Short mmCIF file of N, CA and C in Angstrom, two decimals:
data_model
loop_
_atom_site.label_atom_id
_atom_site.label_comp_id
_atom_site.label_asym_id
_atom_site.label_seq_id
_atom_site.Cartn_x
_atom_site.Cartn_y
_atom_site.Cartn_z
N UNK A 300 -54.42 -19.32 -104.72
CA UNK A 300 -55.08 -18.23 -104.85
C UNK A 300 -54.23 -17.03 -105.01
N UNK A 301 -52.92 -16.85 -104.70
CA UNK A 301 -52.18 -15.43 -105.02
C UNK A 301 -52.33 -15.75 -106.38
N UNK A 302 -51.90 -16.77 -107.14
CA UNK A 302 -51.81 -17.15 -108.68
C UNK A 302 -52.99 -16.39 -109.21
N UNK A 303 -54.26 -16.36 -108.77
CA UNK A 303 -55.27 -16.22 -109.40
C UNK A 303 -55.37 -14.64 -109.21
N UNK A 304 -55.37 -13.87 -107.99
CA UNK A 304 -54.87 -12.46 -107.61
C UNK A 304 -54.07 -11.97 -108.99
N UNK A 305 -52.75 -12.81 -109.16
CA UNK A 305 -51.76 -12.18 -110.15
C UNK A 305 -52.26 -11.96 -111.44
N UNK A 306 -53.19 -13.10 -111.63
CA UNK A 306 -53.69 -13.39 -113.17
C UNK A 306 -54.96 -11.83 -113.01
N UNK A 307 -55.43 -11.84 -112.23
CA UNK A 307 -56.89 -10.80 -112.65
C UNK A 307 -55.87 -9.48 -112.16
N UNK A 308 -54.81 -9.15 -111.74
CA UNK A 308 -54.19 -8.00 -111.42
C UNK A 308 -53.75 -7.68 -113.06
N UNK A 309 -53.20 -8.63 -113.65
CA UNK A 309 -52.73 -8.60 -114.89
C UNK A 309 -53.90 -8.26 -115.83
N UNK A 310 -54.98 -8.69 -115.79
CA UNK A 310 -56.17 -8.53 -116.89
C UNK A 310 -56.44 -7.32 -116.42
N UNK A 311 -56.73 -6.93 -115.05
CA UNK A 311 -56.88 -5.39 -114.55
C UNK A 311 -56.08 -4.54 -115.16
N UNK A 312 -54.95 -4.55 -115.17
CA UNK A 312 -53.82 -3.52 -116.11
C UNK A 312 -53.67 -3.62 -117.68
N UNK A 313 -54.65 -4.20 -118.18
CA UNK A 313 -55.06 -4.09 -119.46
C UNK A 313 -55.35 -2.43 -119.99
N UNK A 314 -54.72 -2.35 -120.81
CA UNK A 314 -55.81 -0.82 -121.31
C UNK A 314 -56.24 -1.26 -123.03
N UNK A 315 -57.72 -1.06 -122.41
CA UNK A 315 -58.43 -1.49 -123.82
C UNK A 315 -58.06 -0.74 -125.06
N UNK A 316 -57.80 0.73 -124.91
CA UNK A 316 -57.39 1.44 -125.77
C UNK A 316 -56.16 0.84 -126.73
N UNK A 317 -55.15 0.19 -126.00
CA UNK A 317 -54.41 -0.32 -126.40
C UNK A 317 -54.30 -1.64 -127.31
N UNK A 318 -55.26 -2.36 -127.40
CA UNK A 318 -55.90 -3.84 -127.87
C UNK A 318 -56.19 -3.40 -129.34
N UNK A 319 -55.62 -4.27 -130.31
CA UNK A 319 -55.68 -4.27 -131.56
C UNK A 319 -57.54 -4.65 -131.43
N UNK A 320 -57.97 -4.33 -132.65
CA UNK A 320 -59.72 -4.63 -132.75
C UNK A 320 -60.01 -6.12 -132.72
N UNK A 321 -59.41 -6.61 -133.35
CA UNK A 321 -59.90 -8.44 -133.51
C UNK A 321 -59.49 -9.02 -131.98
N UNK A 322 -58.72 -8.64 -131.30
CA UNK A 322 -58.38 -8.89 -129.70
C UNK A 322 -59.08 -8.02 -129.21
N UNK A 323 -59.32 -6.96 -129.27
CA UNK A 323 -60.46 -6.88 -128.05
C UNK A 323 -61.58 -7.36 -128.50
N UNK A 324 -62.14 -7.81 -129.36
CA UNK A 324 -63.73 -8.20 -129.54
C UNK A 324 -63.32 -9.56 -129.03
N UNK A 325 -62.15 -10.50 -129.09
CA UNK A 325 -62.28 -11.94 -128.79
C UNK A 325 -61.89 -11.66 -127.01
N UNK A 326 -61.31 -10.57 -126.43
CA UNK A 326 -61.15 -10.45 -125.21
C UNK A 326 -62.29 -10.18 -124.28
N UNK A 327 -63.30 -9.50 -124.99
CA UNK A 327 -64.42 -8.85 -124.63
C UNK A 327 -65.48 -10.15 -124.35
N UNK A 328 -65.31 -11.24 -125.22
CA UNK A 328 -66.24 -12.44 -125.22
C UNK A 328 -65.49 -13.52 -124.09
N UNK A 329 -64.21 -13.37 -124.36
CA UNK A 329 -63.55 -14.32 -123.22
C UNK A 329 -63.34 -13.97 -122.00
N UNK A 330 -63.51 -12.80 -121.40
CA UNK A 330 -63.72 -12.28 -120.14
C UNK A 330 -64.62 -12.21 -119.70
N UNK A 331 -66.16 -12.23 -120.27
CA UNK A 331 -67.49 -12.31 -119.99
C UNK A 331 -67.44 -13.88 -119.81
N UNK A 332 -67.06 -14.80 -120.30
CA UNK A 332 -67.08 -16.38 -119.85
C UNK A 332 -66.17 -16.60 -118.40
N UNK A 333 -65.19 -15.61 -118.33
CA UNK A 333 -64.45 -15.80 -117.05
C UNK A 333 -65.34 -15.35 -116.09
N UNK A 334 -65.98 -14.38 -116.41
CA UNK A 334 -66.86 -13.57 -115.25
C UNK A 334 -68.02 -14.88 -115.03
N UNK A 335 -68.74 -15.42 -115.91
CA UNK A 335 -69.71 -16.50 -115.80
C UNK A 335 -69.15 -17.50 -115.02
N UNK A 336 -67.82 -18.06 -115.45
CA UNK A 336 -67.30 -19.05 -114.57
C UNK A 336 -66.77 -19.03 -113.14
N UNK A 337 -66.25 -17.43 -113.17
CA UNK A 337 -66.05 -17.06 -111.89
C UNK A 337 -67.38 -17.05 -110.87
N UNK A 338 -68.50 -16.39 -111.46
CA UNK A 338 -69.92 -16.24 -110.51
C UNK A 338 -70.32 -17.82 -110.25
N UNK A 339 -69.93 -18.62 -111.22
CA UNK A 339 -70.32 -20.24 -110.98
C UNK A 339 -69.49 -20.71 -109.60
N UNK A 340 -68.07 -20.23 -109.58
CA UNK A 340 -67.51 -20.67 -108.77
C UNK A 340 -68.17 -20.14 -107.31
N UNK A 341 -68.36 -19.01 -107.28
CA UNK A 341 -68.69 -18.43 -106.15
C UNK A 341 -70.14 -19.14 -105.90
N UNK A 342 -70.95 -19.32 -106.52
CA UNK A 342 -72.33 -19.70 -106.26
C UNK A 342 -72.12 -21.25 -106.01
N UNK A 343 -71.00 -21.97 -106.39
CA UNK A 343 -70.99 -23.35 -105.81
C UNK A 343 -70.39 -23.23 -104.54
N UNK A 344 -69.49 -22.30 -103.76
CA UNK A 344 -68.83 -22.05 -102.75
C UNK A 344 -70.36 -21.74 -101.87
N UNK A 345 -71.13 -20.88 -102.45
CA UNK A 345 -72.21 -20.78 -101.60
C UNK A 345 -73.48 -21.56 -101.41
N UNK A 346 -73.35 -22.24 -102.04
CA UNK A 346 -74.20 -23.46 -101.86
C UNK A 346 -73.81 -24.53 -101.08
N UNK A 347 -72.36 -24.48 -100.71
CA UNK A 347 -72.01 -25.50 -99.67
C UNK A 347 -71.97 -24.90 -98.22
N UNK A 348 -71.76 -23.69 -98.35
CA UNK A 348 -71.83 -22.74 -97.01
C UNK A 348 -73.09 -22.84 -96.34
N UNK A 349 -74.04 -22.54 -97.47
CA UNK A 349 -75.37 -22.64 -96.95
C UNK A 349 -75.97 -23.95 -96.73
N UNK A 350 -75.48 -25.12 -97.35
CA UNK A 350 -76.01 -26.50 -96.83
C UNK A 350 -75.48 -27.05 -95.53
N UNK A 351 -74.36 -26.14 -95.05
CA UNK A 351 -73.50 -26.25 -93.99
C UNK A 351 -74.19 -25.41 -92.99
N UNK A 352 -74.84 -24.55 -93.17
CA UNK A 352 -75.83 -23.69 -92.37
C UNK A 352 -74.28 -22.87 -91.79
N UNK A 353 -73.54 -22.62 -92.28
CA UNK A 353 -72.27 -21.76 -91.92
C UNK A 353 -72.48 -20.37 -91.22
N UNK A 354 -73.47 -19.75 -91.80
CA UNK A 354 -73.87 -18.44 -91.52
C UNK A 354 -74.46 -18.44 -89.84
N UNK A 355 -74.93 -19.48 -89.57
CA UNK A 355 -75.50 -19.77 -88.14
C UNK A 355 -74.13 -19.49 -86.92
N UNK A 356 -72.91 -19.78 -87.20
CA UNK A 356 -72.09 -19.61 -86.28
C UNK A 356 -71.73 -18.48 -85.58
N UNK A 357 -72.01 -17.53 -86.57
CA UNK A 357 -72.06 -16.00 -85.81
C UNK A 357 -73.04 -15.11 -85.46
N UNK A 358 -74.20 -16.13 -85.57
CA UNK A 358 -75.36 -15.61 -84.94
C UNK A 358 -76.25 -15.13 -86.35
N UNK A 359 -76.15 -14.99 -87.33
CA UNK A 359 -77.24 -14.40 -88.27
C UNK A 359 -77.97 -14.88 -88.62
N UNK A 360 -79.23 -14.59 -88.48
CA UNK A 360 -80.51 -14.97 -88.64
C UNK A 360 -80.72 -16.06 -90.08
N UNK A 361 -79.98 -15.60 -91.12
CA UNK A 361 -80.02 -16.64 -92.58
C UNK A 361 -78.94 -16.41 -93.27
N UNK A 362 -78.65 -17.05 -93.97
CA UNK A 362 -77.58 -17.20 -95.42
C UNK A 362 -78.05 -15.87 -95.61
N UNK A 363 -78.93 -15.38 -96.25
CA UNK A 363 -79.17 -14.17 -96.69
C UNK A 363 -78.56 -13.12 -95.92
N UNK A 364 -79.06 -13.04 -94.65
CA UNK A 364 -78.56 -11.73 -93.70
C UNK A 364 -77.25 -11.61 -93.64
N UNK A 365 -76.91 -13.09 -93.56
CA UNK A 365 -75.34 -13.06 -93.47
C UNK A 365 -74.41 -12.60 -94.60
N UNK A 366 -74.93 -12.83 -96.09
CA UNK A 366 -74.42 -12.36 -97.16
C UNK A 366 -74.50 -10.53 -97.18
N UNK A 367 -75.56 -10.35 -96.54
CA UNK A 367 -76.00 -8.89 -96.81
C UNK A 367 -74.65 -8.15 -95.82
N UNK A 368 -74.42 -8.68 -94.63
CA UNK A 368 -73.47 -7.96 -93.94
C UNK A 368 -72.28 -8.36 -94.06
N UNK A 369 -71.80 -9.59 -94.53
CA UNK A 369 -70.11 -9.78 -94.85
C UNK A 369 -69.76 -9.31 -96.26
N UNK A 370 -70.65 -9.67 -97.05
CA UNK A 370 -70.54 -9.28 -98.72
C UNK A 370 -70.85 -8.15 -99.03
N UNK A 371 -71.61 -7.39 -98.35
CA UNK A 371 -72.06 -5.97 -98.62
C UNK A 371 -73.52 -5.93 -100.07
N UNK A 372 -73.77 -7.18 -99.91
CA UNK A 372 -75.06 -7.43 -101.02
C UNK A 372 -76.32 -6.72 -100.48
N UNK A 373 -77.24 -6.74 -101.36
CA UNK A 373 -78.49 -6.31 -101.08
C UNK A 373 -79.47 -7.29 -101.18
N UNK A 374 -80.58 -7.09 -100.45
CA UNK A 374 -81.70 -8.11 -100.49
C UNK A 374 -81.92 -8.62 -101.85
N UNK A 375 -82.24 -8.25 -102.64
CA UNK A 375 -82.29 -8.85 -104.10
C UNK A 375 -81.59 -9.98 -104.25
N UNK A 376 -80.12 -9.30 -104.08
CA UNK A 376 -79.17 -10.12 -105.02
C UNK A 376 -78.63 -11.39 -103.80
N UNK A 377 -78.93 -11.17 -102.89
CA UNK A 377 -78.75 -12.11 -101.91
C UNK A 377 -79.82 -13.38 -102.22
N UNK A 378 -81.01 -13.11 -102.22
CA UNK A 378 -82.08 -13.98 -102.37
C UNK A 378 -81.70 -14.64 -103.91
N UNK A 379 -81.47 -13.99 -104.94
CA UNK A 379 -81.28 -14.56 -106.21
C UNK A 379 -80.09 -15.77 -106.07
N UNK A 380 -78.94 -15.20 -105.40
CA UNK A 380 -77.84 -15.99 -105.43
C UNK A 380 -78.19 -17.34 -104.70
N UNK A 381 -78.80 -17.37 -103.43
CA UNK A 381 -79.48 -18.41 -102.69
C UNK A 381 -80.23 -19.28 -103.42
N UNK A 382 -81.27 -18.72 -104.23
CA UNK A 382 -82.25 -19.34 -105.31
C UNK A 382 -81.28 -20.18 -105.93
N UNK A 383 -80.18 -19.58 -106.74
CA UNK A 383 -79.63 -19.98 -107.88
C UNK A 383 -78.61 -21.51 -107.13
N UNK A 384 -77.96 -21.27 -106.08
CA UNK A 384 -77.01 -21.93 -105.62
C UNK A 384 -77.87 -23.04 -105.08
N UNK A 385 -79.03 -22.85 -104.39
CA UNK A 385 -79.95 -24.28 -103.87
C UNK A 385 -80.55 -24.82 -105.38
N UNK A 386 -80.82 -24.46 -106.24
CA UNK A 386 -81.35 -24.59 -107.43
C UNK A 386 -80.43 -25.56 -108.33
N UNK A 387 -79.18 -25.30 -108.30
CA UNK A 387 -78.16 -26.09 -108.99
C UNK A 387 -77.79 -27.24 -108.29
N UNK A 388 -78.13 -27.66 -107.12
CA UNK A 388 -78.09 -28.88 -106.30
C UNK A 388 -78.93 -29.85 -107.04
N UNK A 389 -79.67 -29.42 -107.62
CA UNK A 389 -80.66 -30.71 -108.38
C UNK A 389 -80.71 -30.47 -110.04
N UNK A 390 -79.88 -29.28 -110.70
CA UNK A 390 -79.80 -29.32 -111.72
C UNK A 390 -78.20 -29.55 -112.16
N UNK A 391 -77.67 -30.81 -112.37
CA UNK A 391 -76.29 -31.22 -112.80
C UNK A 391 -75.91 -30.61 -114.07
N UNK A 392 -76.77 -31.08 -115.04
CA UNK A 392 -76.35 -30.08 -116.27
C UNK A 392 -76.33 -28.99 -116.54
N UNK A 393 -77.26 -28.32 -115.92
CA UNK A 393 -77.25 -26.85 -115.63
C UNK A 393 -76.16 -26.56 -115.13
N UNK A 394 -75.88 -26.79 -113.65
CA UNK A 394 -74.46 -26.69 -112.83
C UNK A 394 -73.24 -26.72 -113.84
N UNK A 395 -73.55 -27.76 -114.35
CA UNK A 395 -71.79 -28.12 -115.38
C UNK A 395 -71.61 -26.91 -116.06
N UNK A 396 -72.83 -26.43 -116.70
CA UNK A 396 -72.79 -25.16 -118.11
C UNK A 396 -72.26 -24.14 -117.28
N UNK A 397 -72.77 -23.83 -116.10
CA UNK A 397 -72.60 -22.43 -115.73
C UNK A 397 -71.17 -22.71 -115.06
N UNK A 398 -70.71 -23.90 -114.48
CA UNK A 398 -69.32 -23.96 -114.05
C UNK A 398 -68.44 -23.69 -115.08
N UNK A 399 -68.92 -24.19 -116.15
CA UNK A 399 -67.82 -23.61 -117.34
C UNK A 399 -67.84 -22.23 -118.05
N UNK A 400 -68.68 -21.47 -117.41
CA UNK A 400 -69.06 -20.42 -118.04
C UNK A 400 -69.68 -20.33 -119.33
N UNK A 401 -70.46 -21.46 -119.86
CA UNK A 401 -70.89 -21.51 -121.23
C UNK A 401 -72.31 -20.82 -120.95
N UNK A 402 -72.88 -20.81 -119.72
CA UNK A 402 -74.07 -20.18 -119.56
C UNK A 402 -74.15 -19.21 -118.21
N UNK A 403 -74.94 -18.20 -118.12
CA UNK A 403 -74.52 -17.15 -117.18
C UNK A 403 -75.45 -17.45 -115.86
N UNK A 404 -75.13 -16.63 -114.76
CA UNK A 404 -76.11 -16.63 -113.62
C UNK A 404 -77.58 -16.22 -114.16
N UNK A 405 -77.71 -15.66 -115.08
CA UNK A 405 -78.93 -14.99 -115.33
C UNK A 405 -79.60 -16.42 -115.93
N UNK A 406 -79.40 -17.01 -116.47
CA UNK A 406 -79.34 -17.99 -117.34
C UNK A 406 -80.24 -19.30 -116.31
N UNK A 407 -79.32 -19.53 -115.15
CA UNK A 407 -79.73 -20.54 -114.19
C UNK A 407 -80.50 -19.69 -113.43
N UNK A 408 -80.77 -18.42 -113.30
CA UNK A 408 -81.77 -17.61 -112.30
C UNK A 408 -83.21 -17.81 -113.17
N UNK A 409 -83.11 -17.73 -114.25
CA UNK A 409 -84.19 -17.65 -115.45
C UNK A 409 -84.64 -19.61 -115.47
N UNK A 410 -83.75 -20.38 -115.06
CA UNK A 410 -84.36 -21.77 -114.92
C UNK A 410 -84.62 -22.37 -113.81
N UNK A 411 -84.14 -21.51 -112.28
CA UNK A 411 -84.61 -22.02 -111.09
C UNK A 411 -86.36 -22.25 -110.94
N UNK A 412 -87.11 -21.14 -111.56
CA UNK A 412 -88.60 -21.37 -110.87
C UNK A 412 -89.35 -22.79 -111.47
N UNK A 413 -88.33 -23.48 -112.22
CA UNK A 413 -89.01 -24.78 -112.74
C UNK A 413 -89.28 -25.72 -111.47
N UNK A 414 -87.91 -25.65 -110.47
CA UNK A 414 -87.92 -26.55 -109.40
C UNK A 414 -89.34 -26.40 -108.43
N UNK A 415 -89.59 -25.25 -108.56
CA UNK A 415 -90.40 -24.77 -107.51
C UNK A 415 -91.85 -25.70 -107.76
N UNK A 416 -92.53 -25.76 -106.41
CA UNK A 416 -93.67 -26.33 -106.21
C UNK A 416 -93.29 -27.98 -106.15
N UNK A 417 -94.27 -28.69 -107.07
CA UNK A 417 -94.10 -30.26 -106.69
C UNK A 417 -93.40 -30.87 -108.35
N UNK A 418 -92.74 -29.62 -109.05
CA UNK A 418 -92.26 -30.09 -110.23
C UNK A 418 -91.00 -30.10 -110.31
N UNK A 419 -89.90 -30.17 -109.17
CA UNK A 419 -88.59 -30.90 -108.99
C UNK A 419 -87.90 -31.95 -109.64
N UNK A 420 -88.84 -33.14 -109.87
CA UNK A 420 -88.49 -34.30 -110.29
C UNK A 420 -88.39 -34.14 -111.92
N UNK A 421 -89.74 -33.60 -112.44
CA UNK A 421 -89.99 -33.23 -113.70
C UNK A 421 -88.75 -32.09 -114.59
N UNK A 422 -88.59 -31.08 -113.40
CA UNK A 422 -87.46 -30.37 -113.45
C UNK A 422 -85.89 -30.80 -113.70
N UNK A 423 -85.90 -31.96 -113.19
CA UNK A 423 -84.84 -32.45 -113.04
C UNK A 423 -84.57 -33.12 -114.56
N UNK A 424 -85.51 -34.08 -114.92
CA UNK A 424 -85.34 -34.67 -116.17
C UNK A 424 -85.52 -33.61 -117.18
N UNK A 425 -85.79 -32.53 -117.33
CA UNK A 425 -85.96 -31.51 -118.28
C UNK A 425 -84.66 -30.79 -118.15
N UNK A 426 -83.69 -30.76 -117.16
CA UNK A 426 -82.47 -30.14 -117.19
C UNK A 426 -81.64 -30.15 -118.10
N UNK A 427 -81.27 -31.36 -118.92
CA UNK A 427 -80.65 -31.34 -119.95
C UNK A 427 -81.18 -30.28 -121.00
N UNK A 428 -82.53 -30.40 -121.27
CA UNK A 428 -83.14 -29.48 -122.23
C UNK A 428 -82.84 -28.15 -121.93
N UNK A 429 -82.98 -27.57 -120.61
CA UNK A 429 -82.90 -26.07 -120.33
C UNK A 429 -81.49 -25.80 -120.65
N UNK A 430 -80.29 -26.54 -120.01
CA UNK A 430 -78.93 -26.26 -120.42
C UNK A 430 -78.70 -26.06 -121.53
N UNK A 431 -79.02 -27.02 -122.49
CA UNK A 431 -78.85 -26.74 -124.00
C UNK A 431 -79.52 -25.35 -124.69
N UNK A 432 -80.60 -25.22 -124.17
CA UNK A 432 -81.53 -24.05 -124.75
C UNK A 432 -80.67 -22.99 -124.26
N UNK A 433 -80.29 -22.71 -123.09
CA UNK A 433 -79.72 -21.57 -122.40
C UNK A 433 -78.21 -21.37 -123.35
N UNK A 434 -77.81 -22.26 -124.06
CA UNK A 434 -76.40 -22.00 -125.06
C UNK A 434 -76.86 -20.87 -125.78
N UNK A 435 -77.95 -20.87 -126.29
CA UNK A 435 -78.04 -20.03 -127.57
C UNK A 435 -79.33 -18.92 -127.02
N UNK A 436 -79.78 -18.95 -126.12
CA UNK A 436 -80.99 -17.89 -125.74
C UNK A 436 -80.48 -16.69 -124.63
N UNK A 437 -81.13 -15.70 -124.64
CA UNK A 437 -80.65 -14.63 -123.79
C UNK A 437 -81.60 -15.04 -122.60
N UNK A 438 -81.04 -14.19 -121.57
CA UNK A 438 -81.89 -14.55 -120.07
C UNK A 438 -83.48 -14.10 -120.15
N UNK A 439 -83.80 -13.33 -120.86
CA UNK A 439 -85.45 -13.37 -121.10
C UNK A 439 -85.77 -14.24 -122.08
N UNK A 440 -85.44 -14.70 -123.00
CA UNK A 440 -85.89 -15.63 -123.89
C UNK A 440 -85.90 -16.89 -122.57
N UNK A 441 -85.00 -17.15 -122.23
CA UNK A 441 -84.71 -18.51 -121.56
C UNK A 441 -86.11 -18.41 -120.21
N UNK A 442 -85.99 -17.14 -119.71
CA UNK A 442 -87.26 -16.76 -118.77
C UNK A 442 -88.59 -17.42 -119.12
N UNK A 443 -89.02 -17.15 -120.58
CA UNK A 443 -90.13 -17.44 -121.42
C UNK A 443 -89.99 -18.91 -121.45
N UNK A 444 -89.00 -19.71 -122.02
CA UNK A 444 -89.04 -21.20 -122.03
C UNK A 444 -89.58 -21.48 -120.56
N UNK A 445 -89.33 -21.35 -119.63
CA UNK A 445 -89.28 -21.87 -118.52
C UNK A 445 -90.69 -21.64 -118.12
N UNK A 446 -91.35 -20.30 -118.34
CA UNK A 446 -92.39 -19.96 -117.80
C UNK A 446 -93.65 -20.82 -118.99
N UNK A 447 -93.38 -20.92 -120.10
CA UNK A 447 -94.16 -22.07 -120.67
C UNK A 447 -93.90 -23.31 -120.29
N UNK A 448 -92.84 -23.85 -120.15
CA UNK A 448 -92.65 -25.03 -119.50
C UNK A 448 -93.54 -25.32 -118.15
N UNK A 449 -93.60 -24.29 -117.37
CA UNK A 449 -94.25 -24.68 -116.17
C UNK A 449 -95.82 -24.62 -116.51
N UNK A 450 -96.24 -23.81 -117.47
CA UNK A 450 -97.71 -23.78 -117.91
C UNK A 450 -98.07 -25.46 -118.35
N UNK A 451 -97.22 -25.83 -119.23
CA UNK A 451 -97.36 -26.73 -119.90
C UNK A 451 -97.10 -28.19 -118.55
N UNK A 452 -96.46 -28.21 -117.72
CA UNK A 452 -96.25 -29.13 -116.91
C UNK A 452 -97.17 -29.38 -115.73
N UNK A 453 -97.75 -27.75 -115.60
CA UNK A 453 -99.13 -27.72 -114.49
C UNK A 453 -100.34 -28.45 -115.34
N UNK A 454 -100.39 -28.06 -116.05
CA UNK A 454 -101.63 -28.26 -117.06
C UNK A 454 -101.79 -29.99 -117.68
N UNK A 455 -100.24 -30.44 -117.60
CA UNK A 455 -100.14 -32.21 -117.69
C UNK A 455 -100.15 -33.07 -116.40
N UNK A 456 -100.14 -31.96 -115.32
CA UNK A 456 -100.23 -33.15 -114.28
C UNK A 456 -101.55 -33.97 -113.83
N UNK A 457 -101.28 -35.07 -113.42
CA UNK A 457 -101.88 -35.88 -113.17
C UNK A 457 -103.08 -35.66 -112.48
N UNK A 458 -104.71 -36.00 -112.56
CA UNK A 458 -105.59 -35.72 -111.75
C UNK A 458 -105.48 -36.71 -110.54
N UNK A 459 -105.87 -36.05 -109.47
CA UNK A 459 -105.80 -37.23 -108.11
C UNK A 459 -106.99 -37.98 -108.32
N UNK A 460 -106.66 -39.78 -108.02
CA UNK A 460 -107.53 -40.60 -108.25
C UNK A 460 -108.90 -40.37 -107.62
N UNK A 461 -109.91 -40.55 -108.51
CA UNK A 461 -111.36 -40.37 -108.20
C UNK A 461 -111.27 -38.86 -108.38
N UNK A 462 -110.67 -37.96 -108.86
CA UNK A 462 -110.84 -36.70 -109.61
C UNK A 462 -111.95 -36.72 -110.56
N UNK A 463 -112.69 -35.54 -110.84
CA UNK A 463 -113.58 -35.47 -111.65
C UNK A 463 -113.25 -34.58 -112.86
N UNK A 464 -113.43 -35.04 -114.00
CA UNK A 464 -113.27 -34.06 -115.13
C UNK A 464 -113.56 -32.91 -115.01
N UNK A 465 -112.97 -31.79 -115.40
CA UNK A 465 -113.71 -30.42 -115.30
C UNK A 465 -114.83 -30.00 -116.56
N UNK A 466 -115.72 -29.36 -115.87
CA UNK A 466 -116.99 -29.09 -116.80
C UNK A 466 -116.31 -28.52 -118.16
N UNK A 467 -117.35 -29.51 -119.07
CA UNK A 467 -117.01 -29.01 -120.58
C UNK A 467 -115.92 -29.79 -121.06
N UNK A 468 -115.24 -30.90 -120.48
CA UNK A 468 -114.69 -32.02 -120.95
C UNK A 468 -114.93 -32.91 -121.70
#
């Protein structure tokens, strides 16, 4: 970890005003990918911390409460982080894209609602599609795709045996 700290310190010491234009443009995208990959590392650690319920060891009521206290995060941030951490357990292709920094936390947050309700298995089969789409969409576009996918998944869900057709069918 000391090596990582040293590398971060060197990066933090860069004076953007002294960096040539082409190098600065490259640095902006490279550091963004690094931030995304670092976020992914933190979320993976959080997922395991949550799975083991380590937050319970010192009397916290929940993982979110522990994060608010120990990491000084606000409630919406803790909820989003835990939602993403839990979703990534079921989305291995998305998790790998996030781990490598090719998609962002916001992309995964947009994909996570696909796992809600009884859509877990269907969402797992769509995981490669979501991960690939996130490579060229922004968070808002990805959210729109997932919401559309959810509407289609819900409209295509099989009717229970003995169920009747809706009026007008």
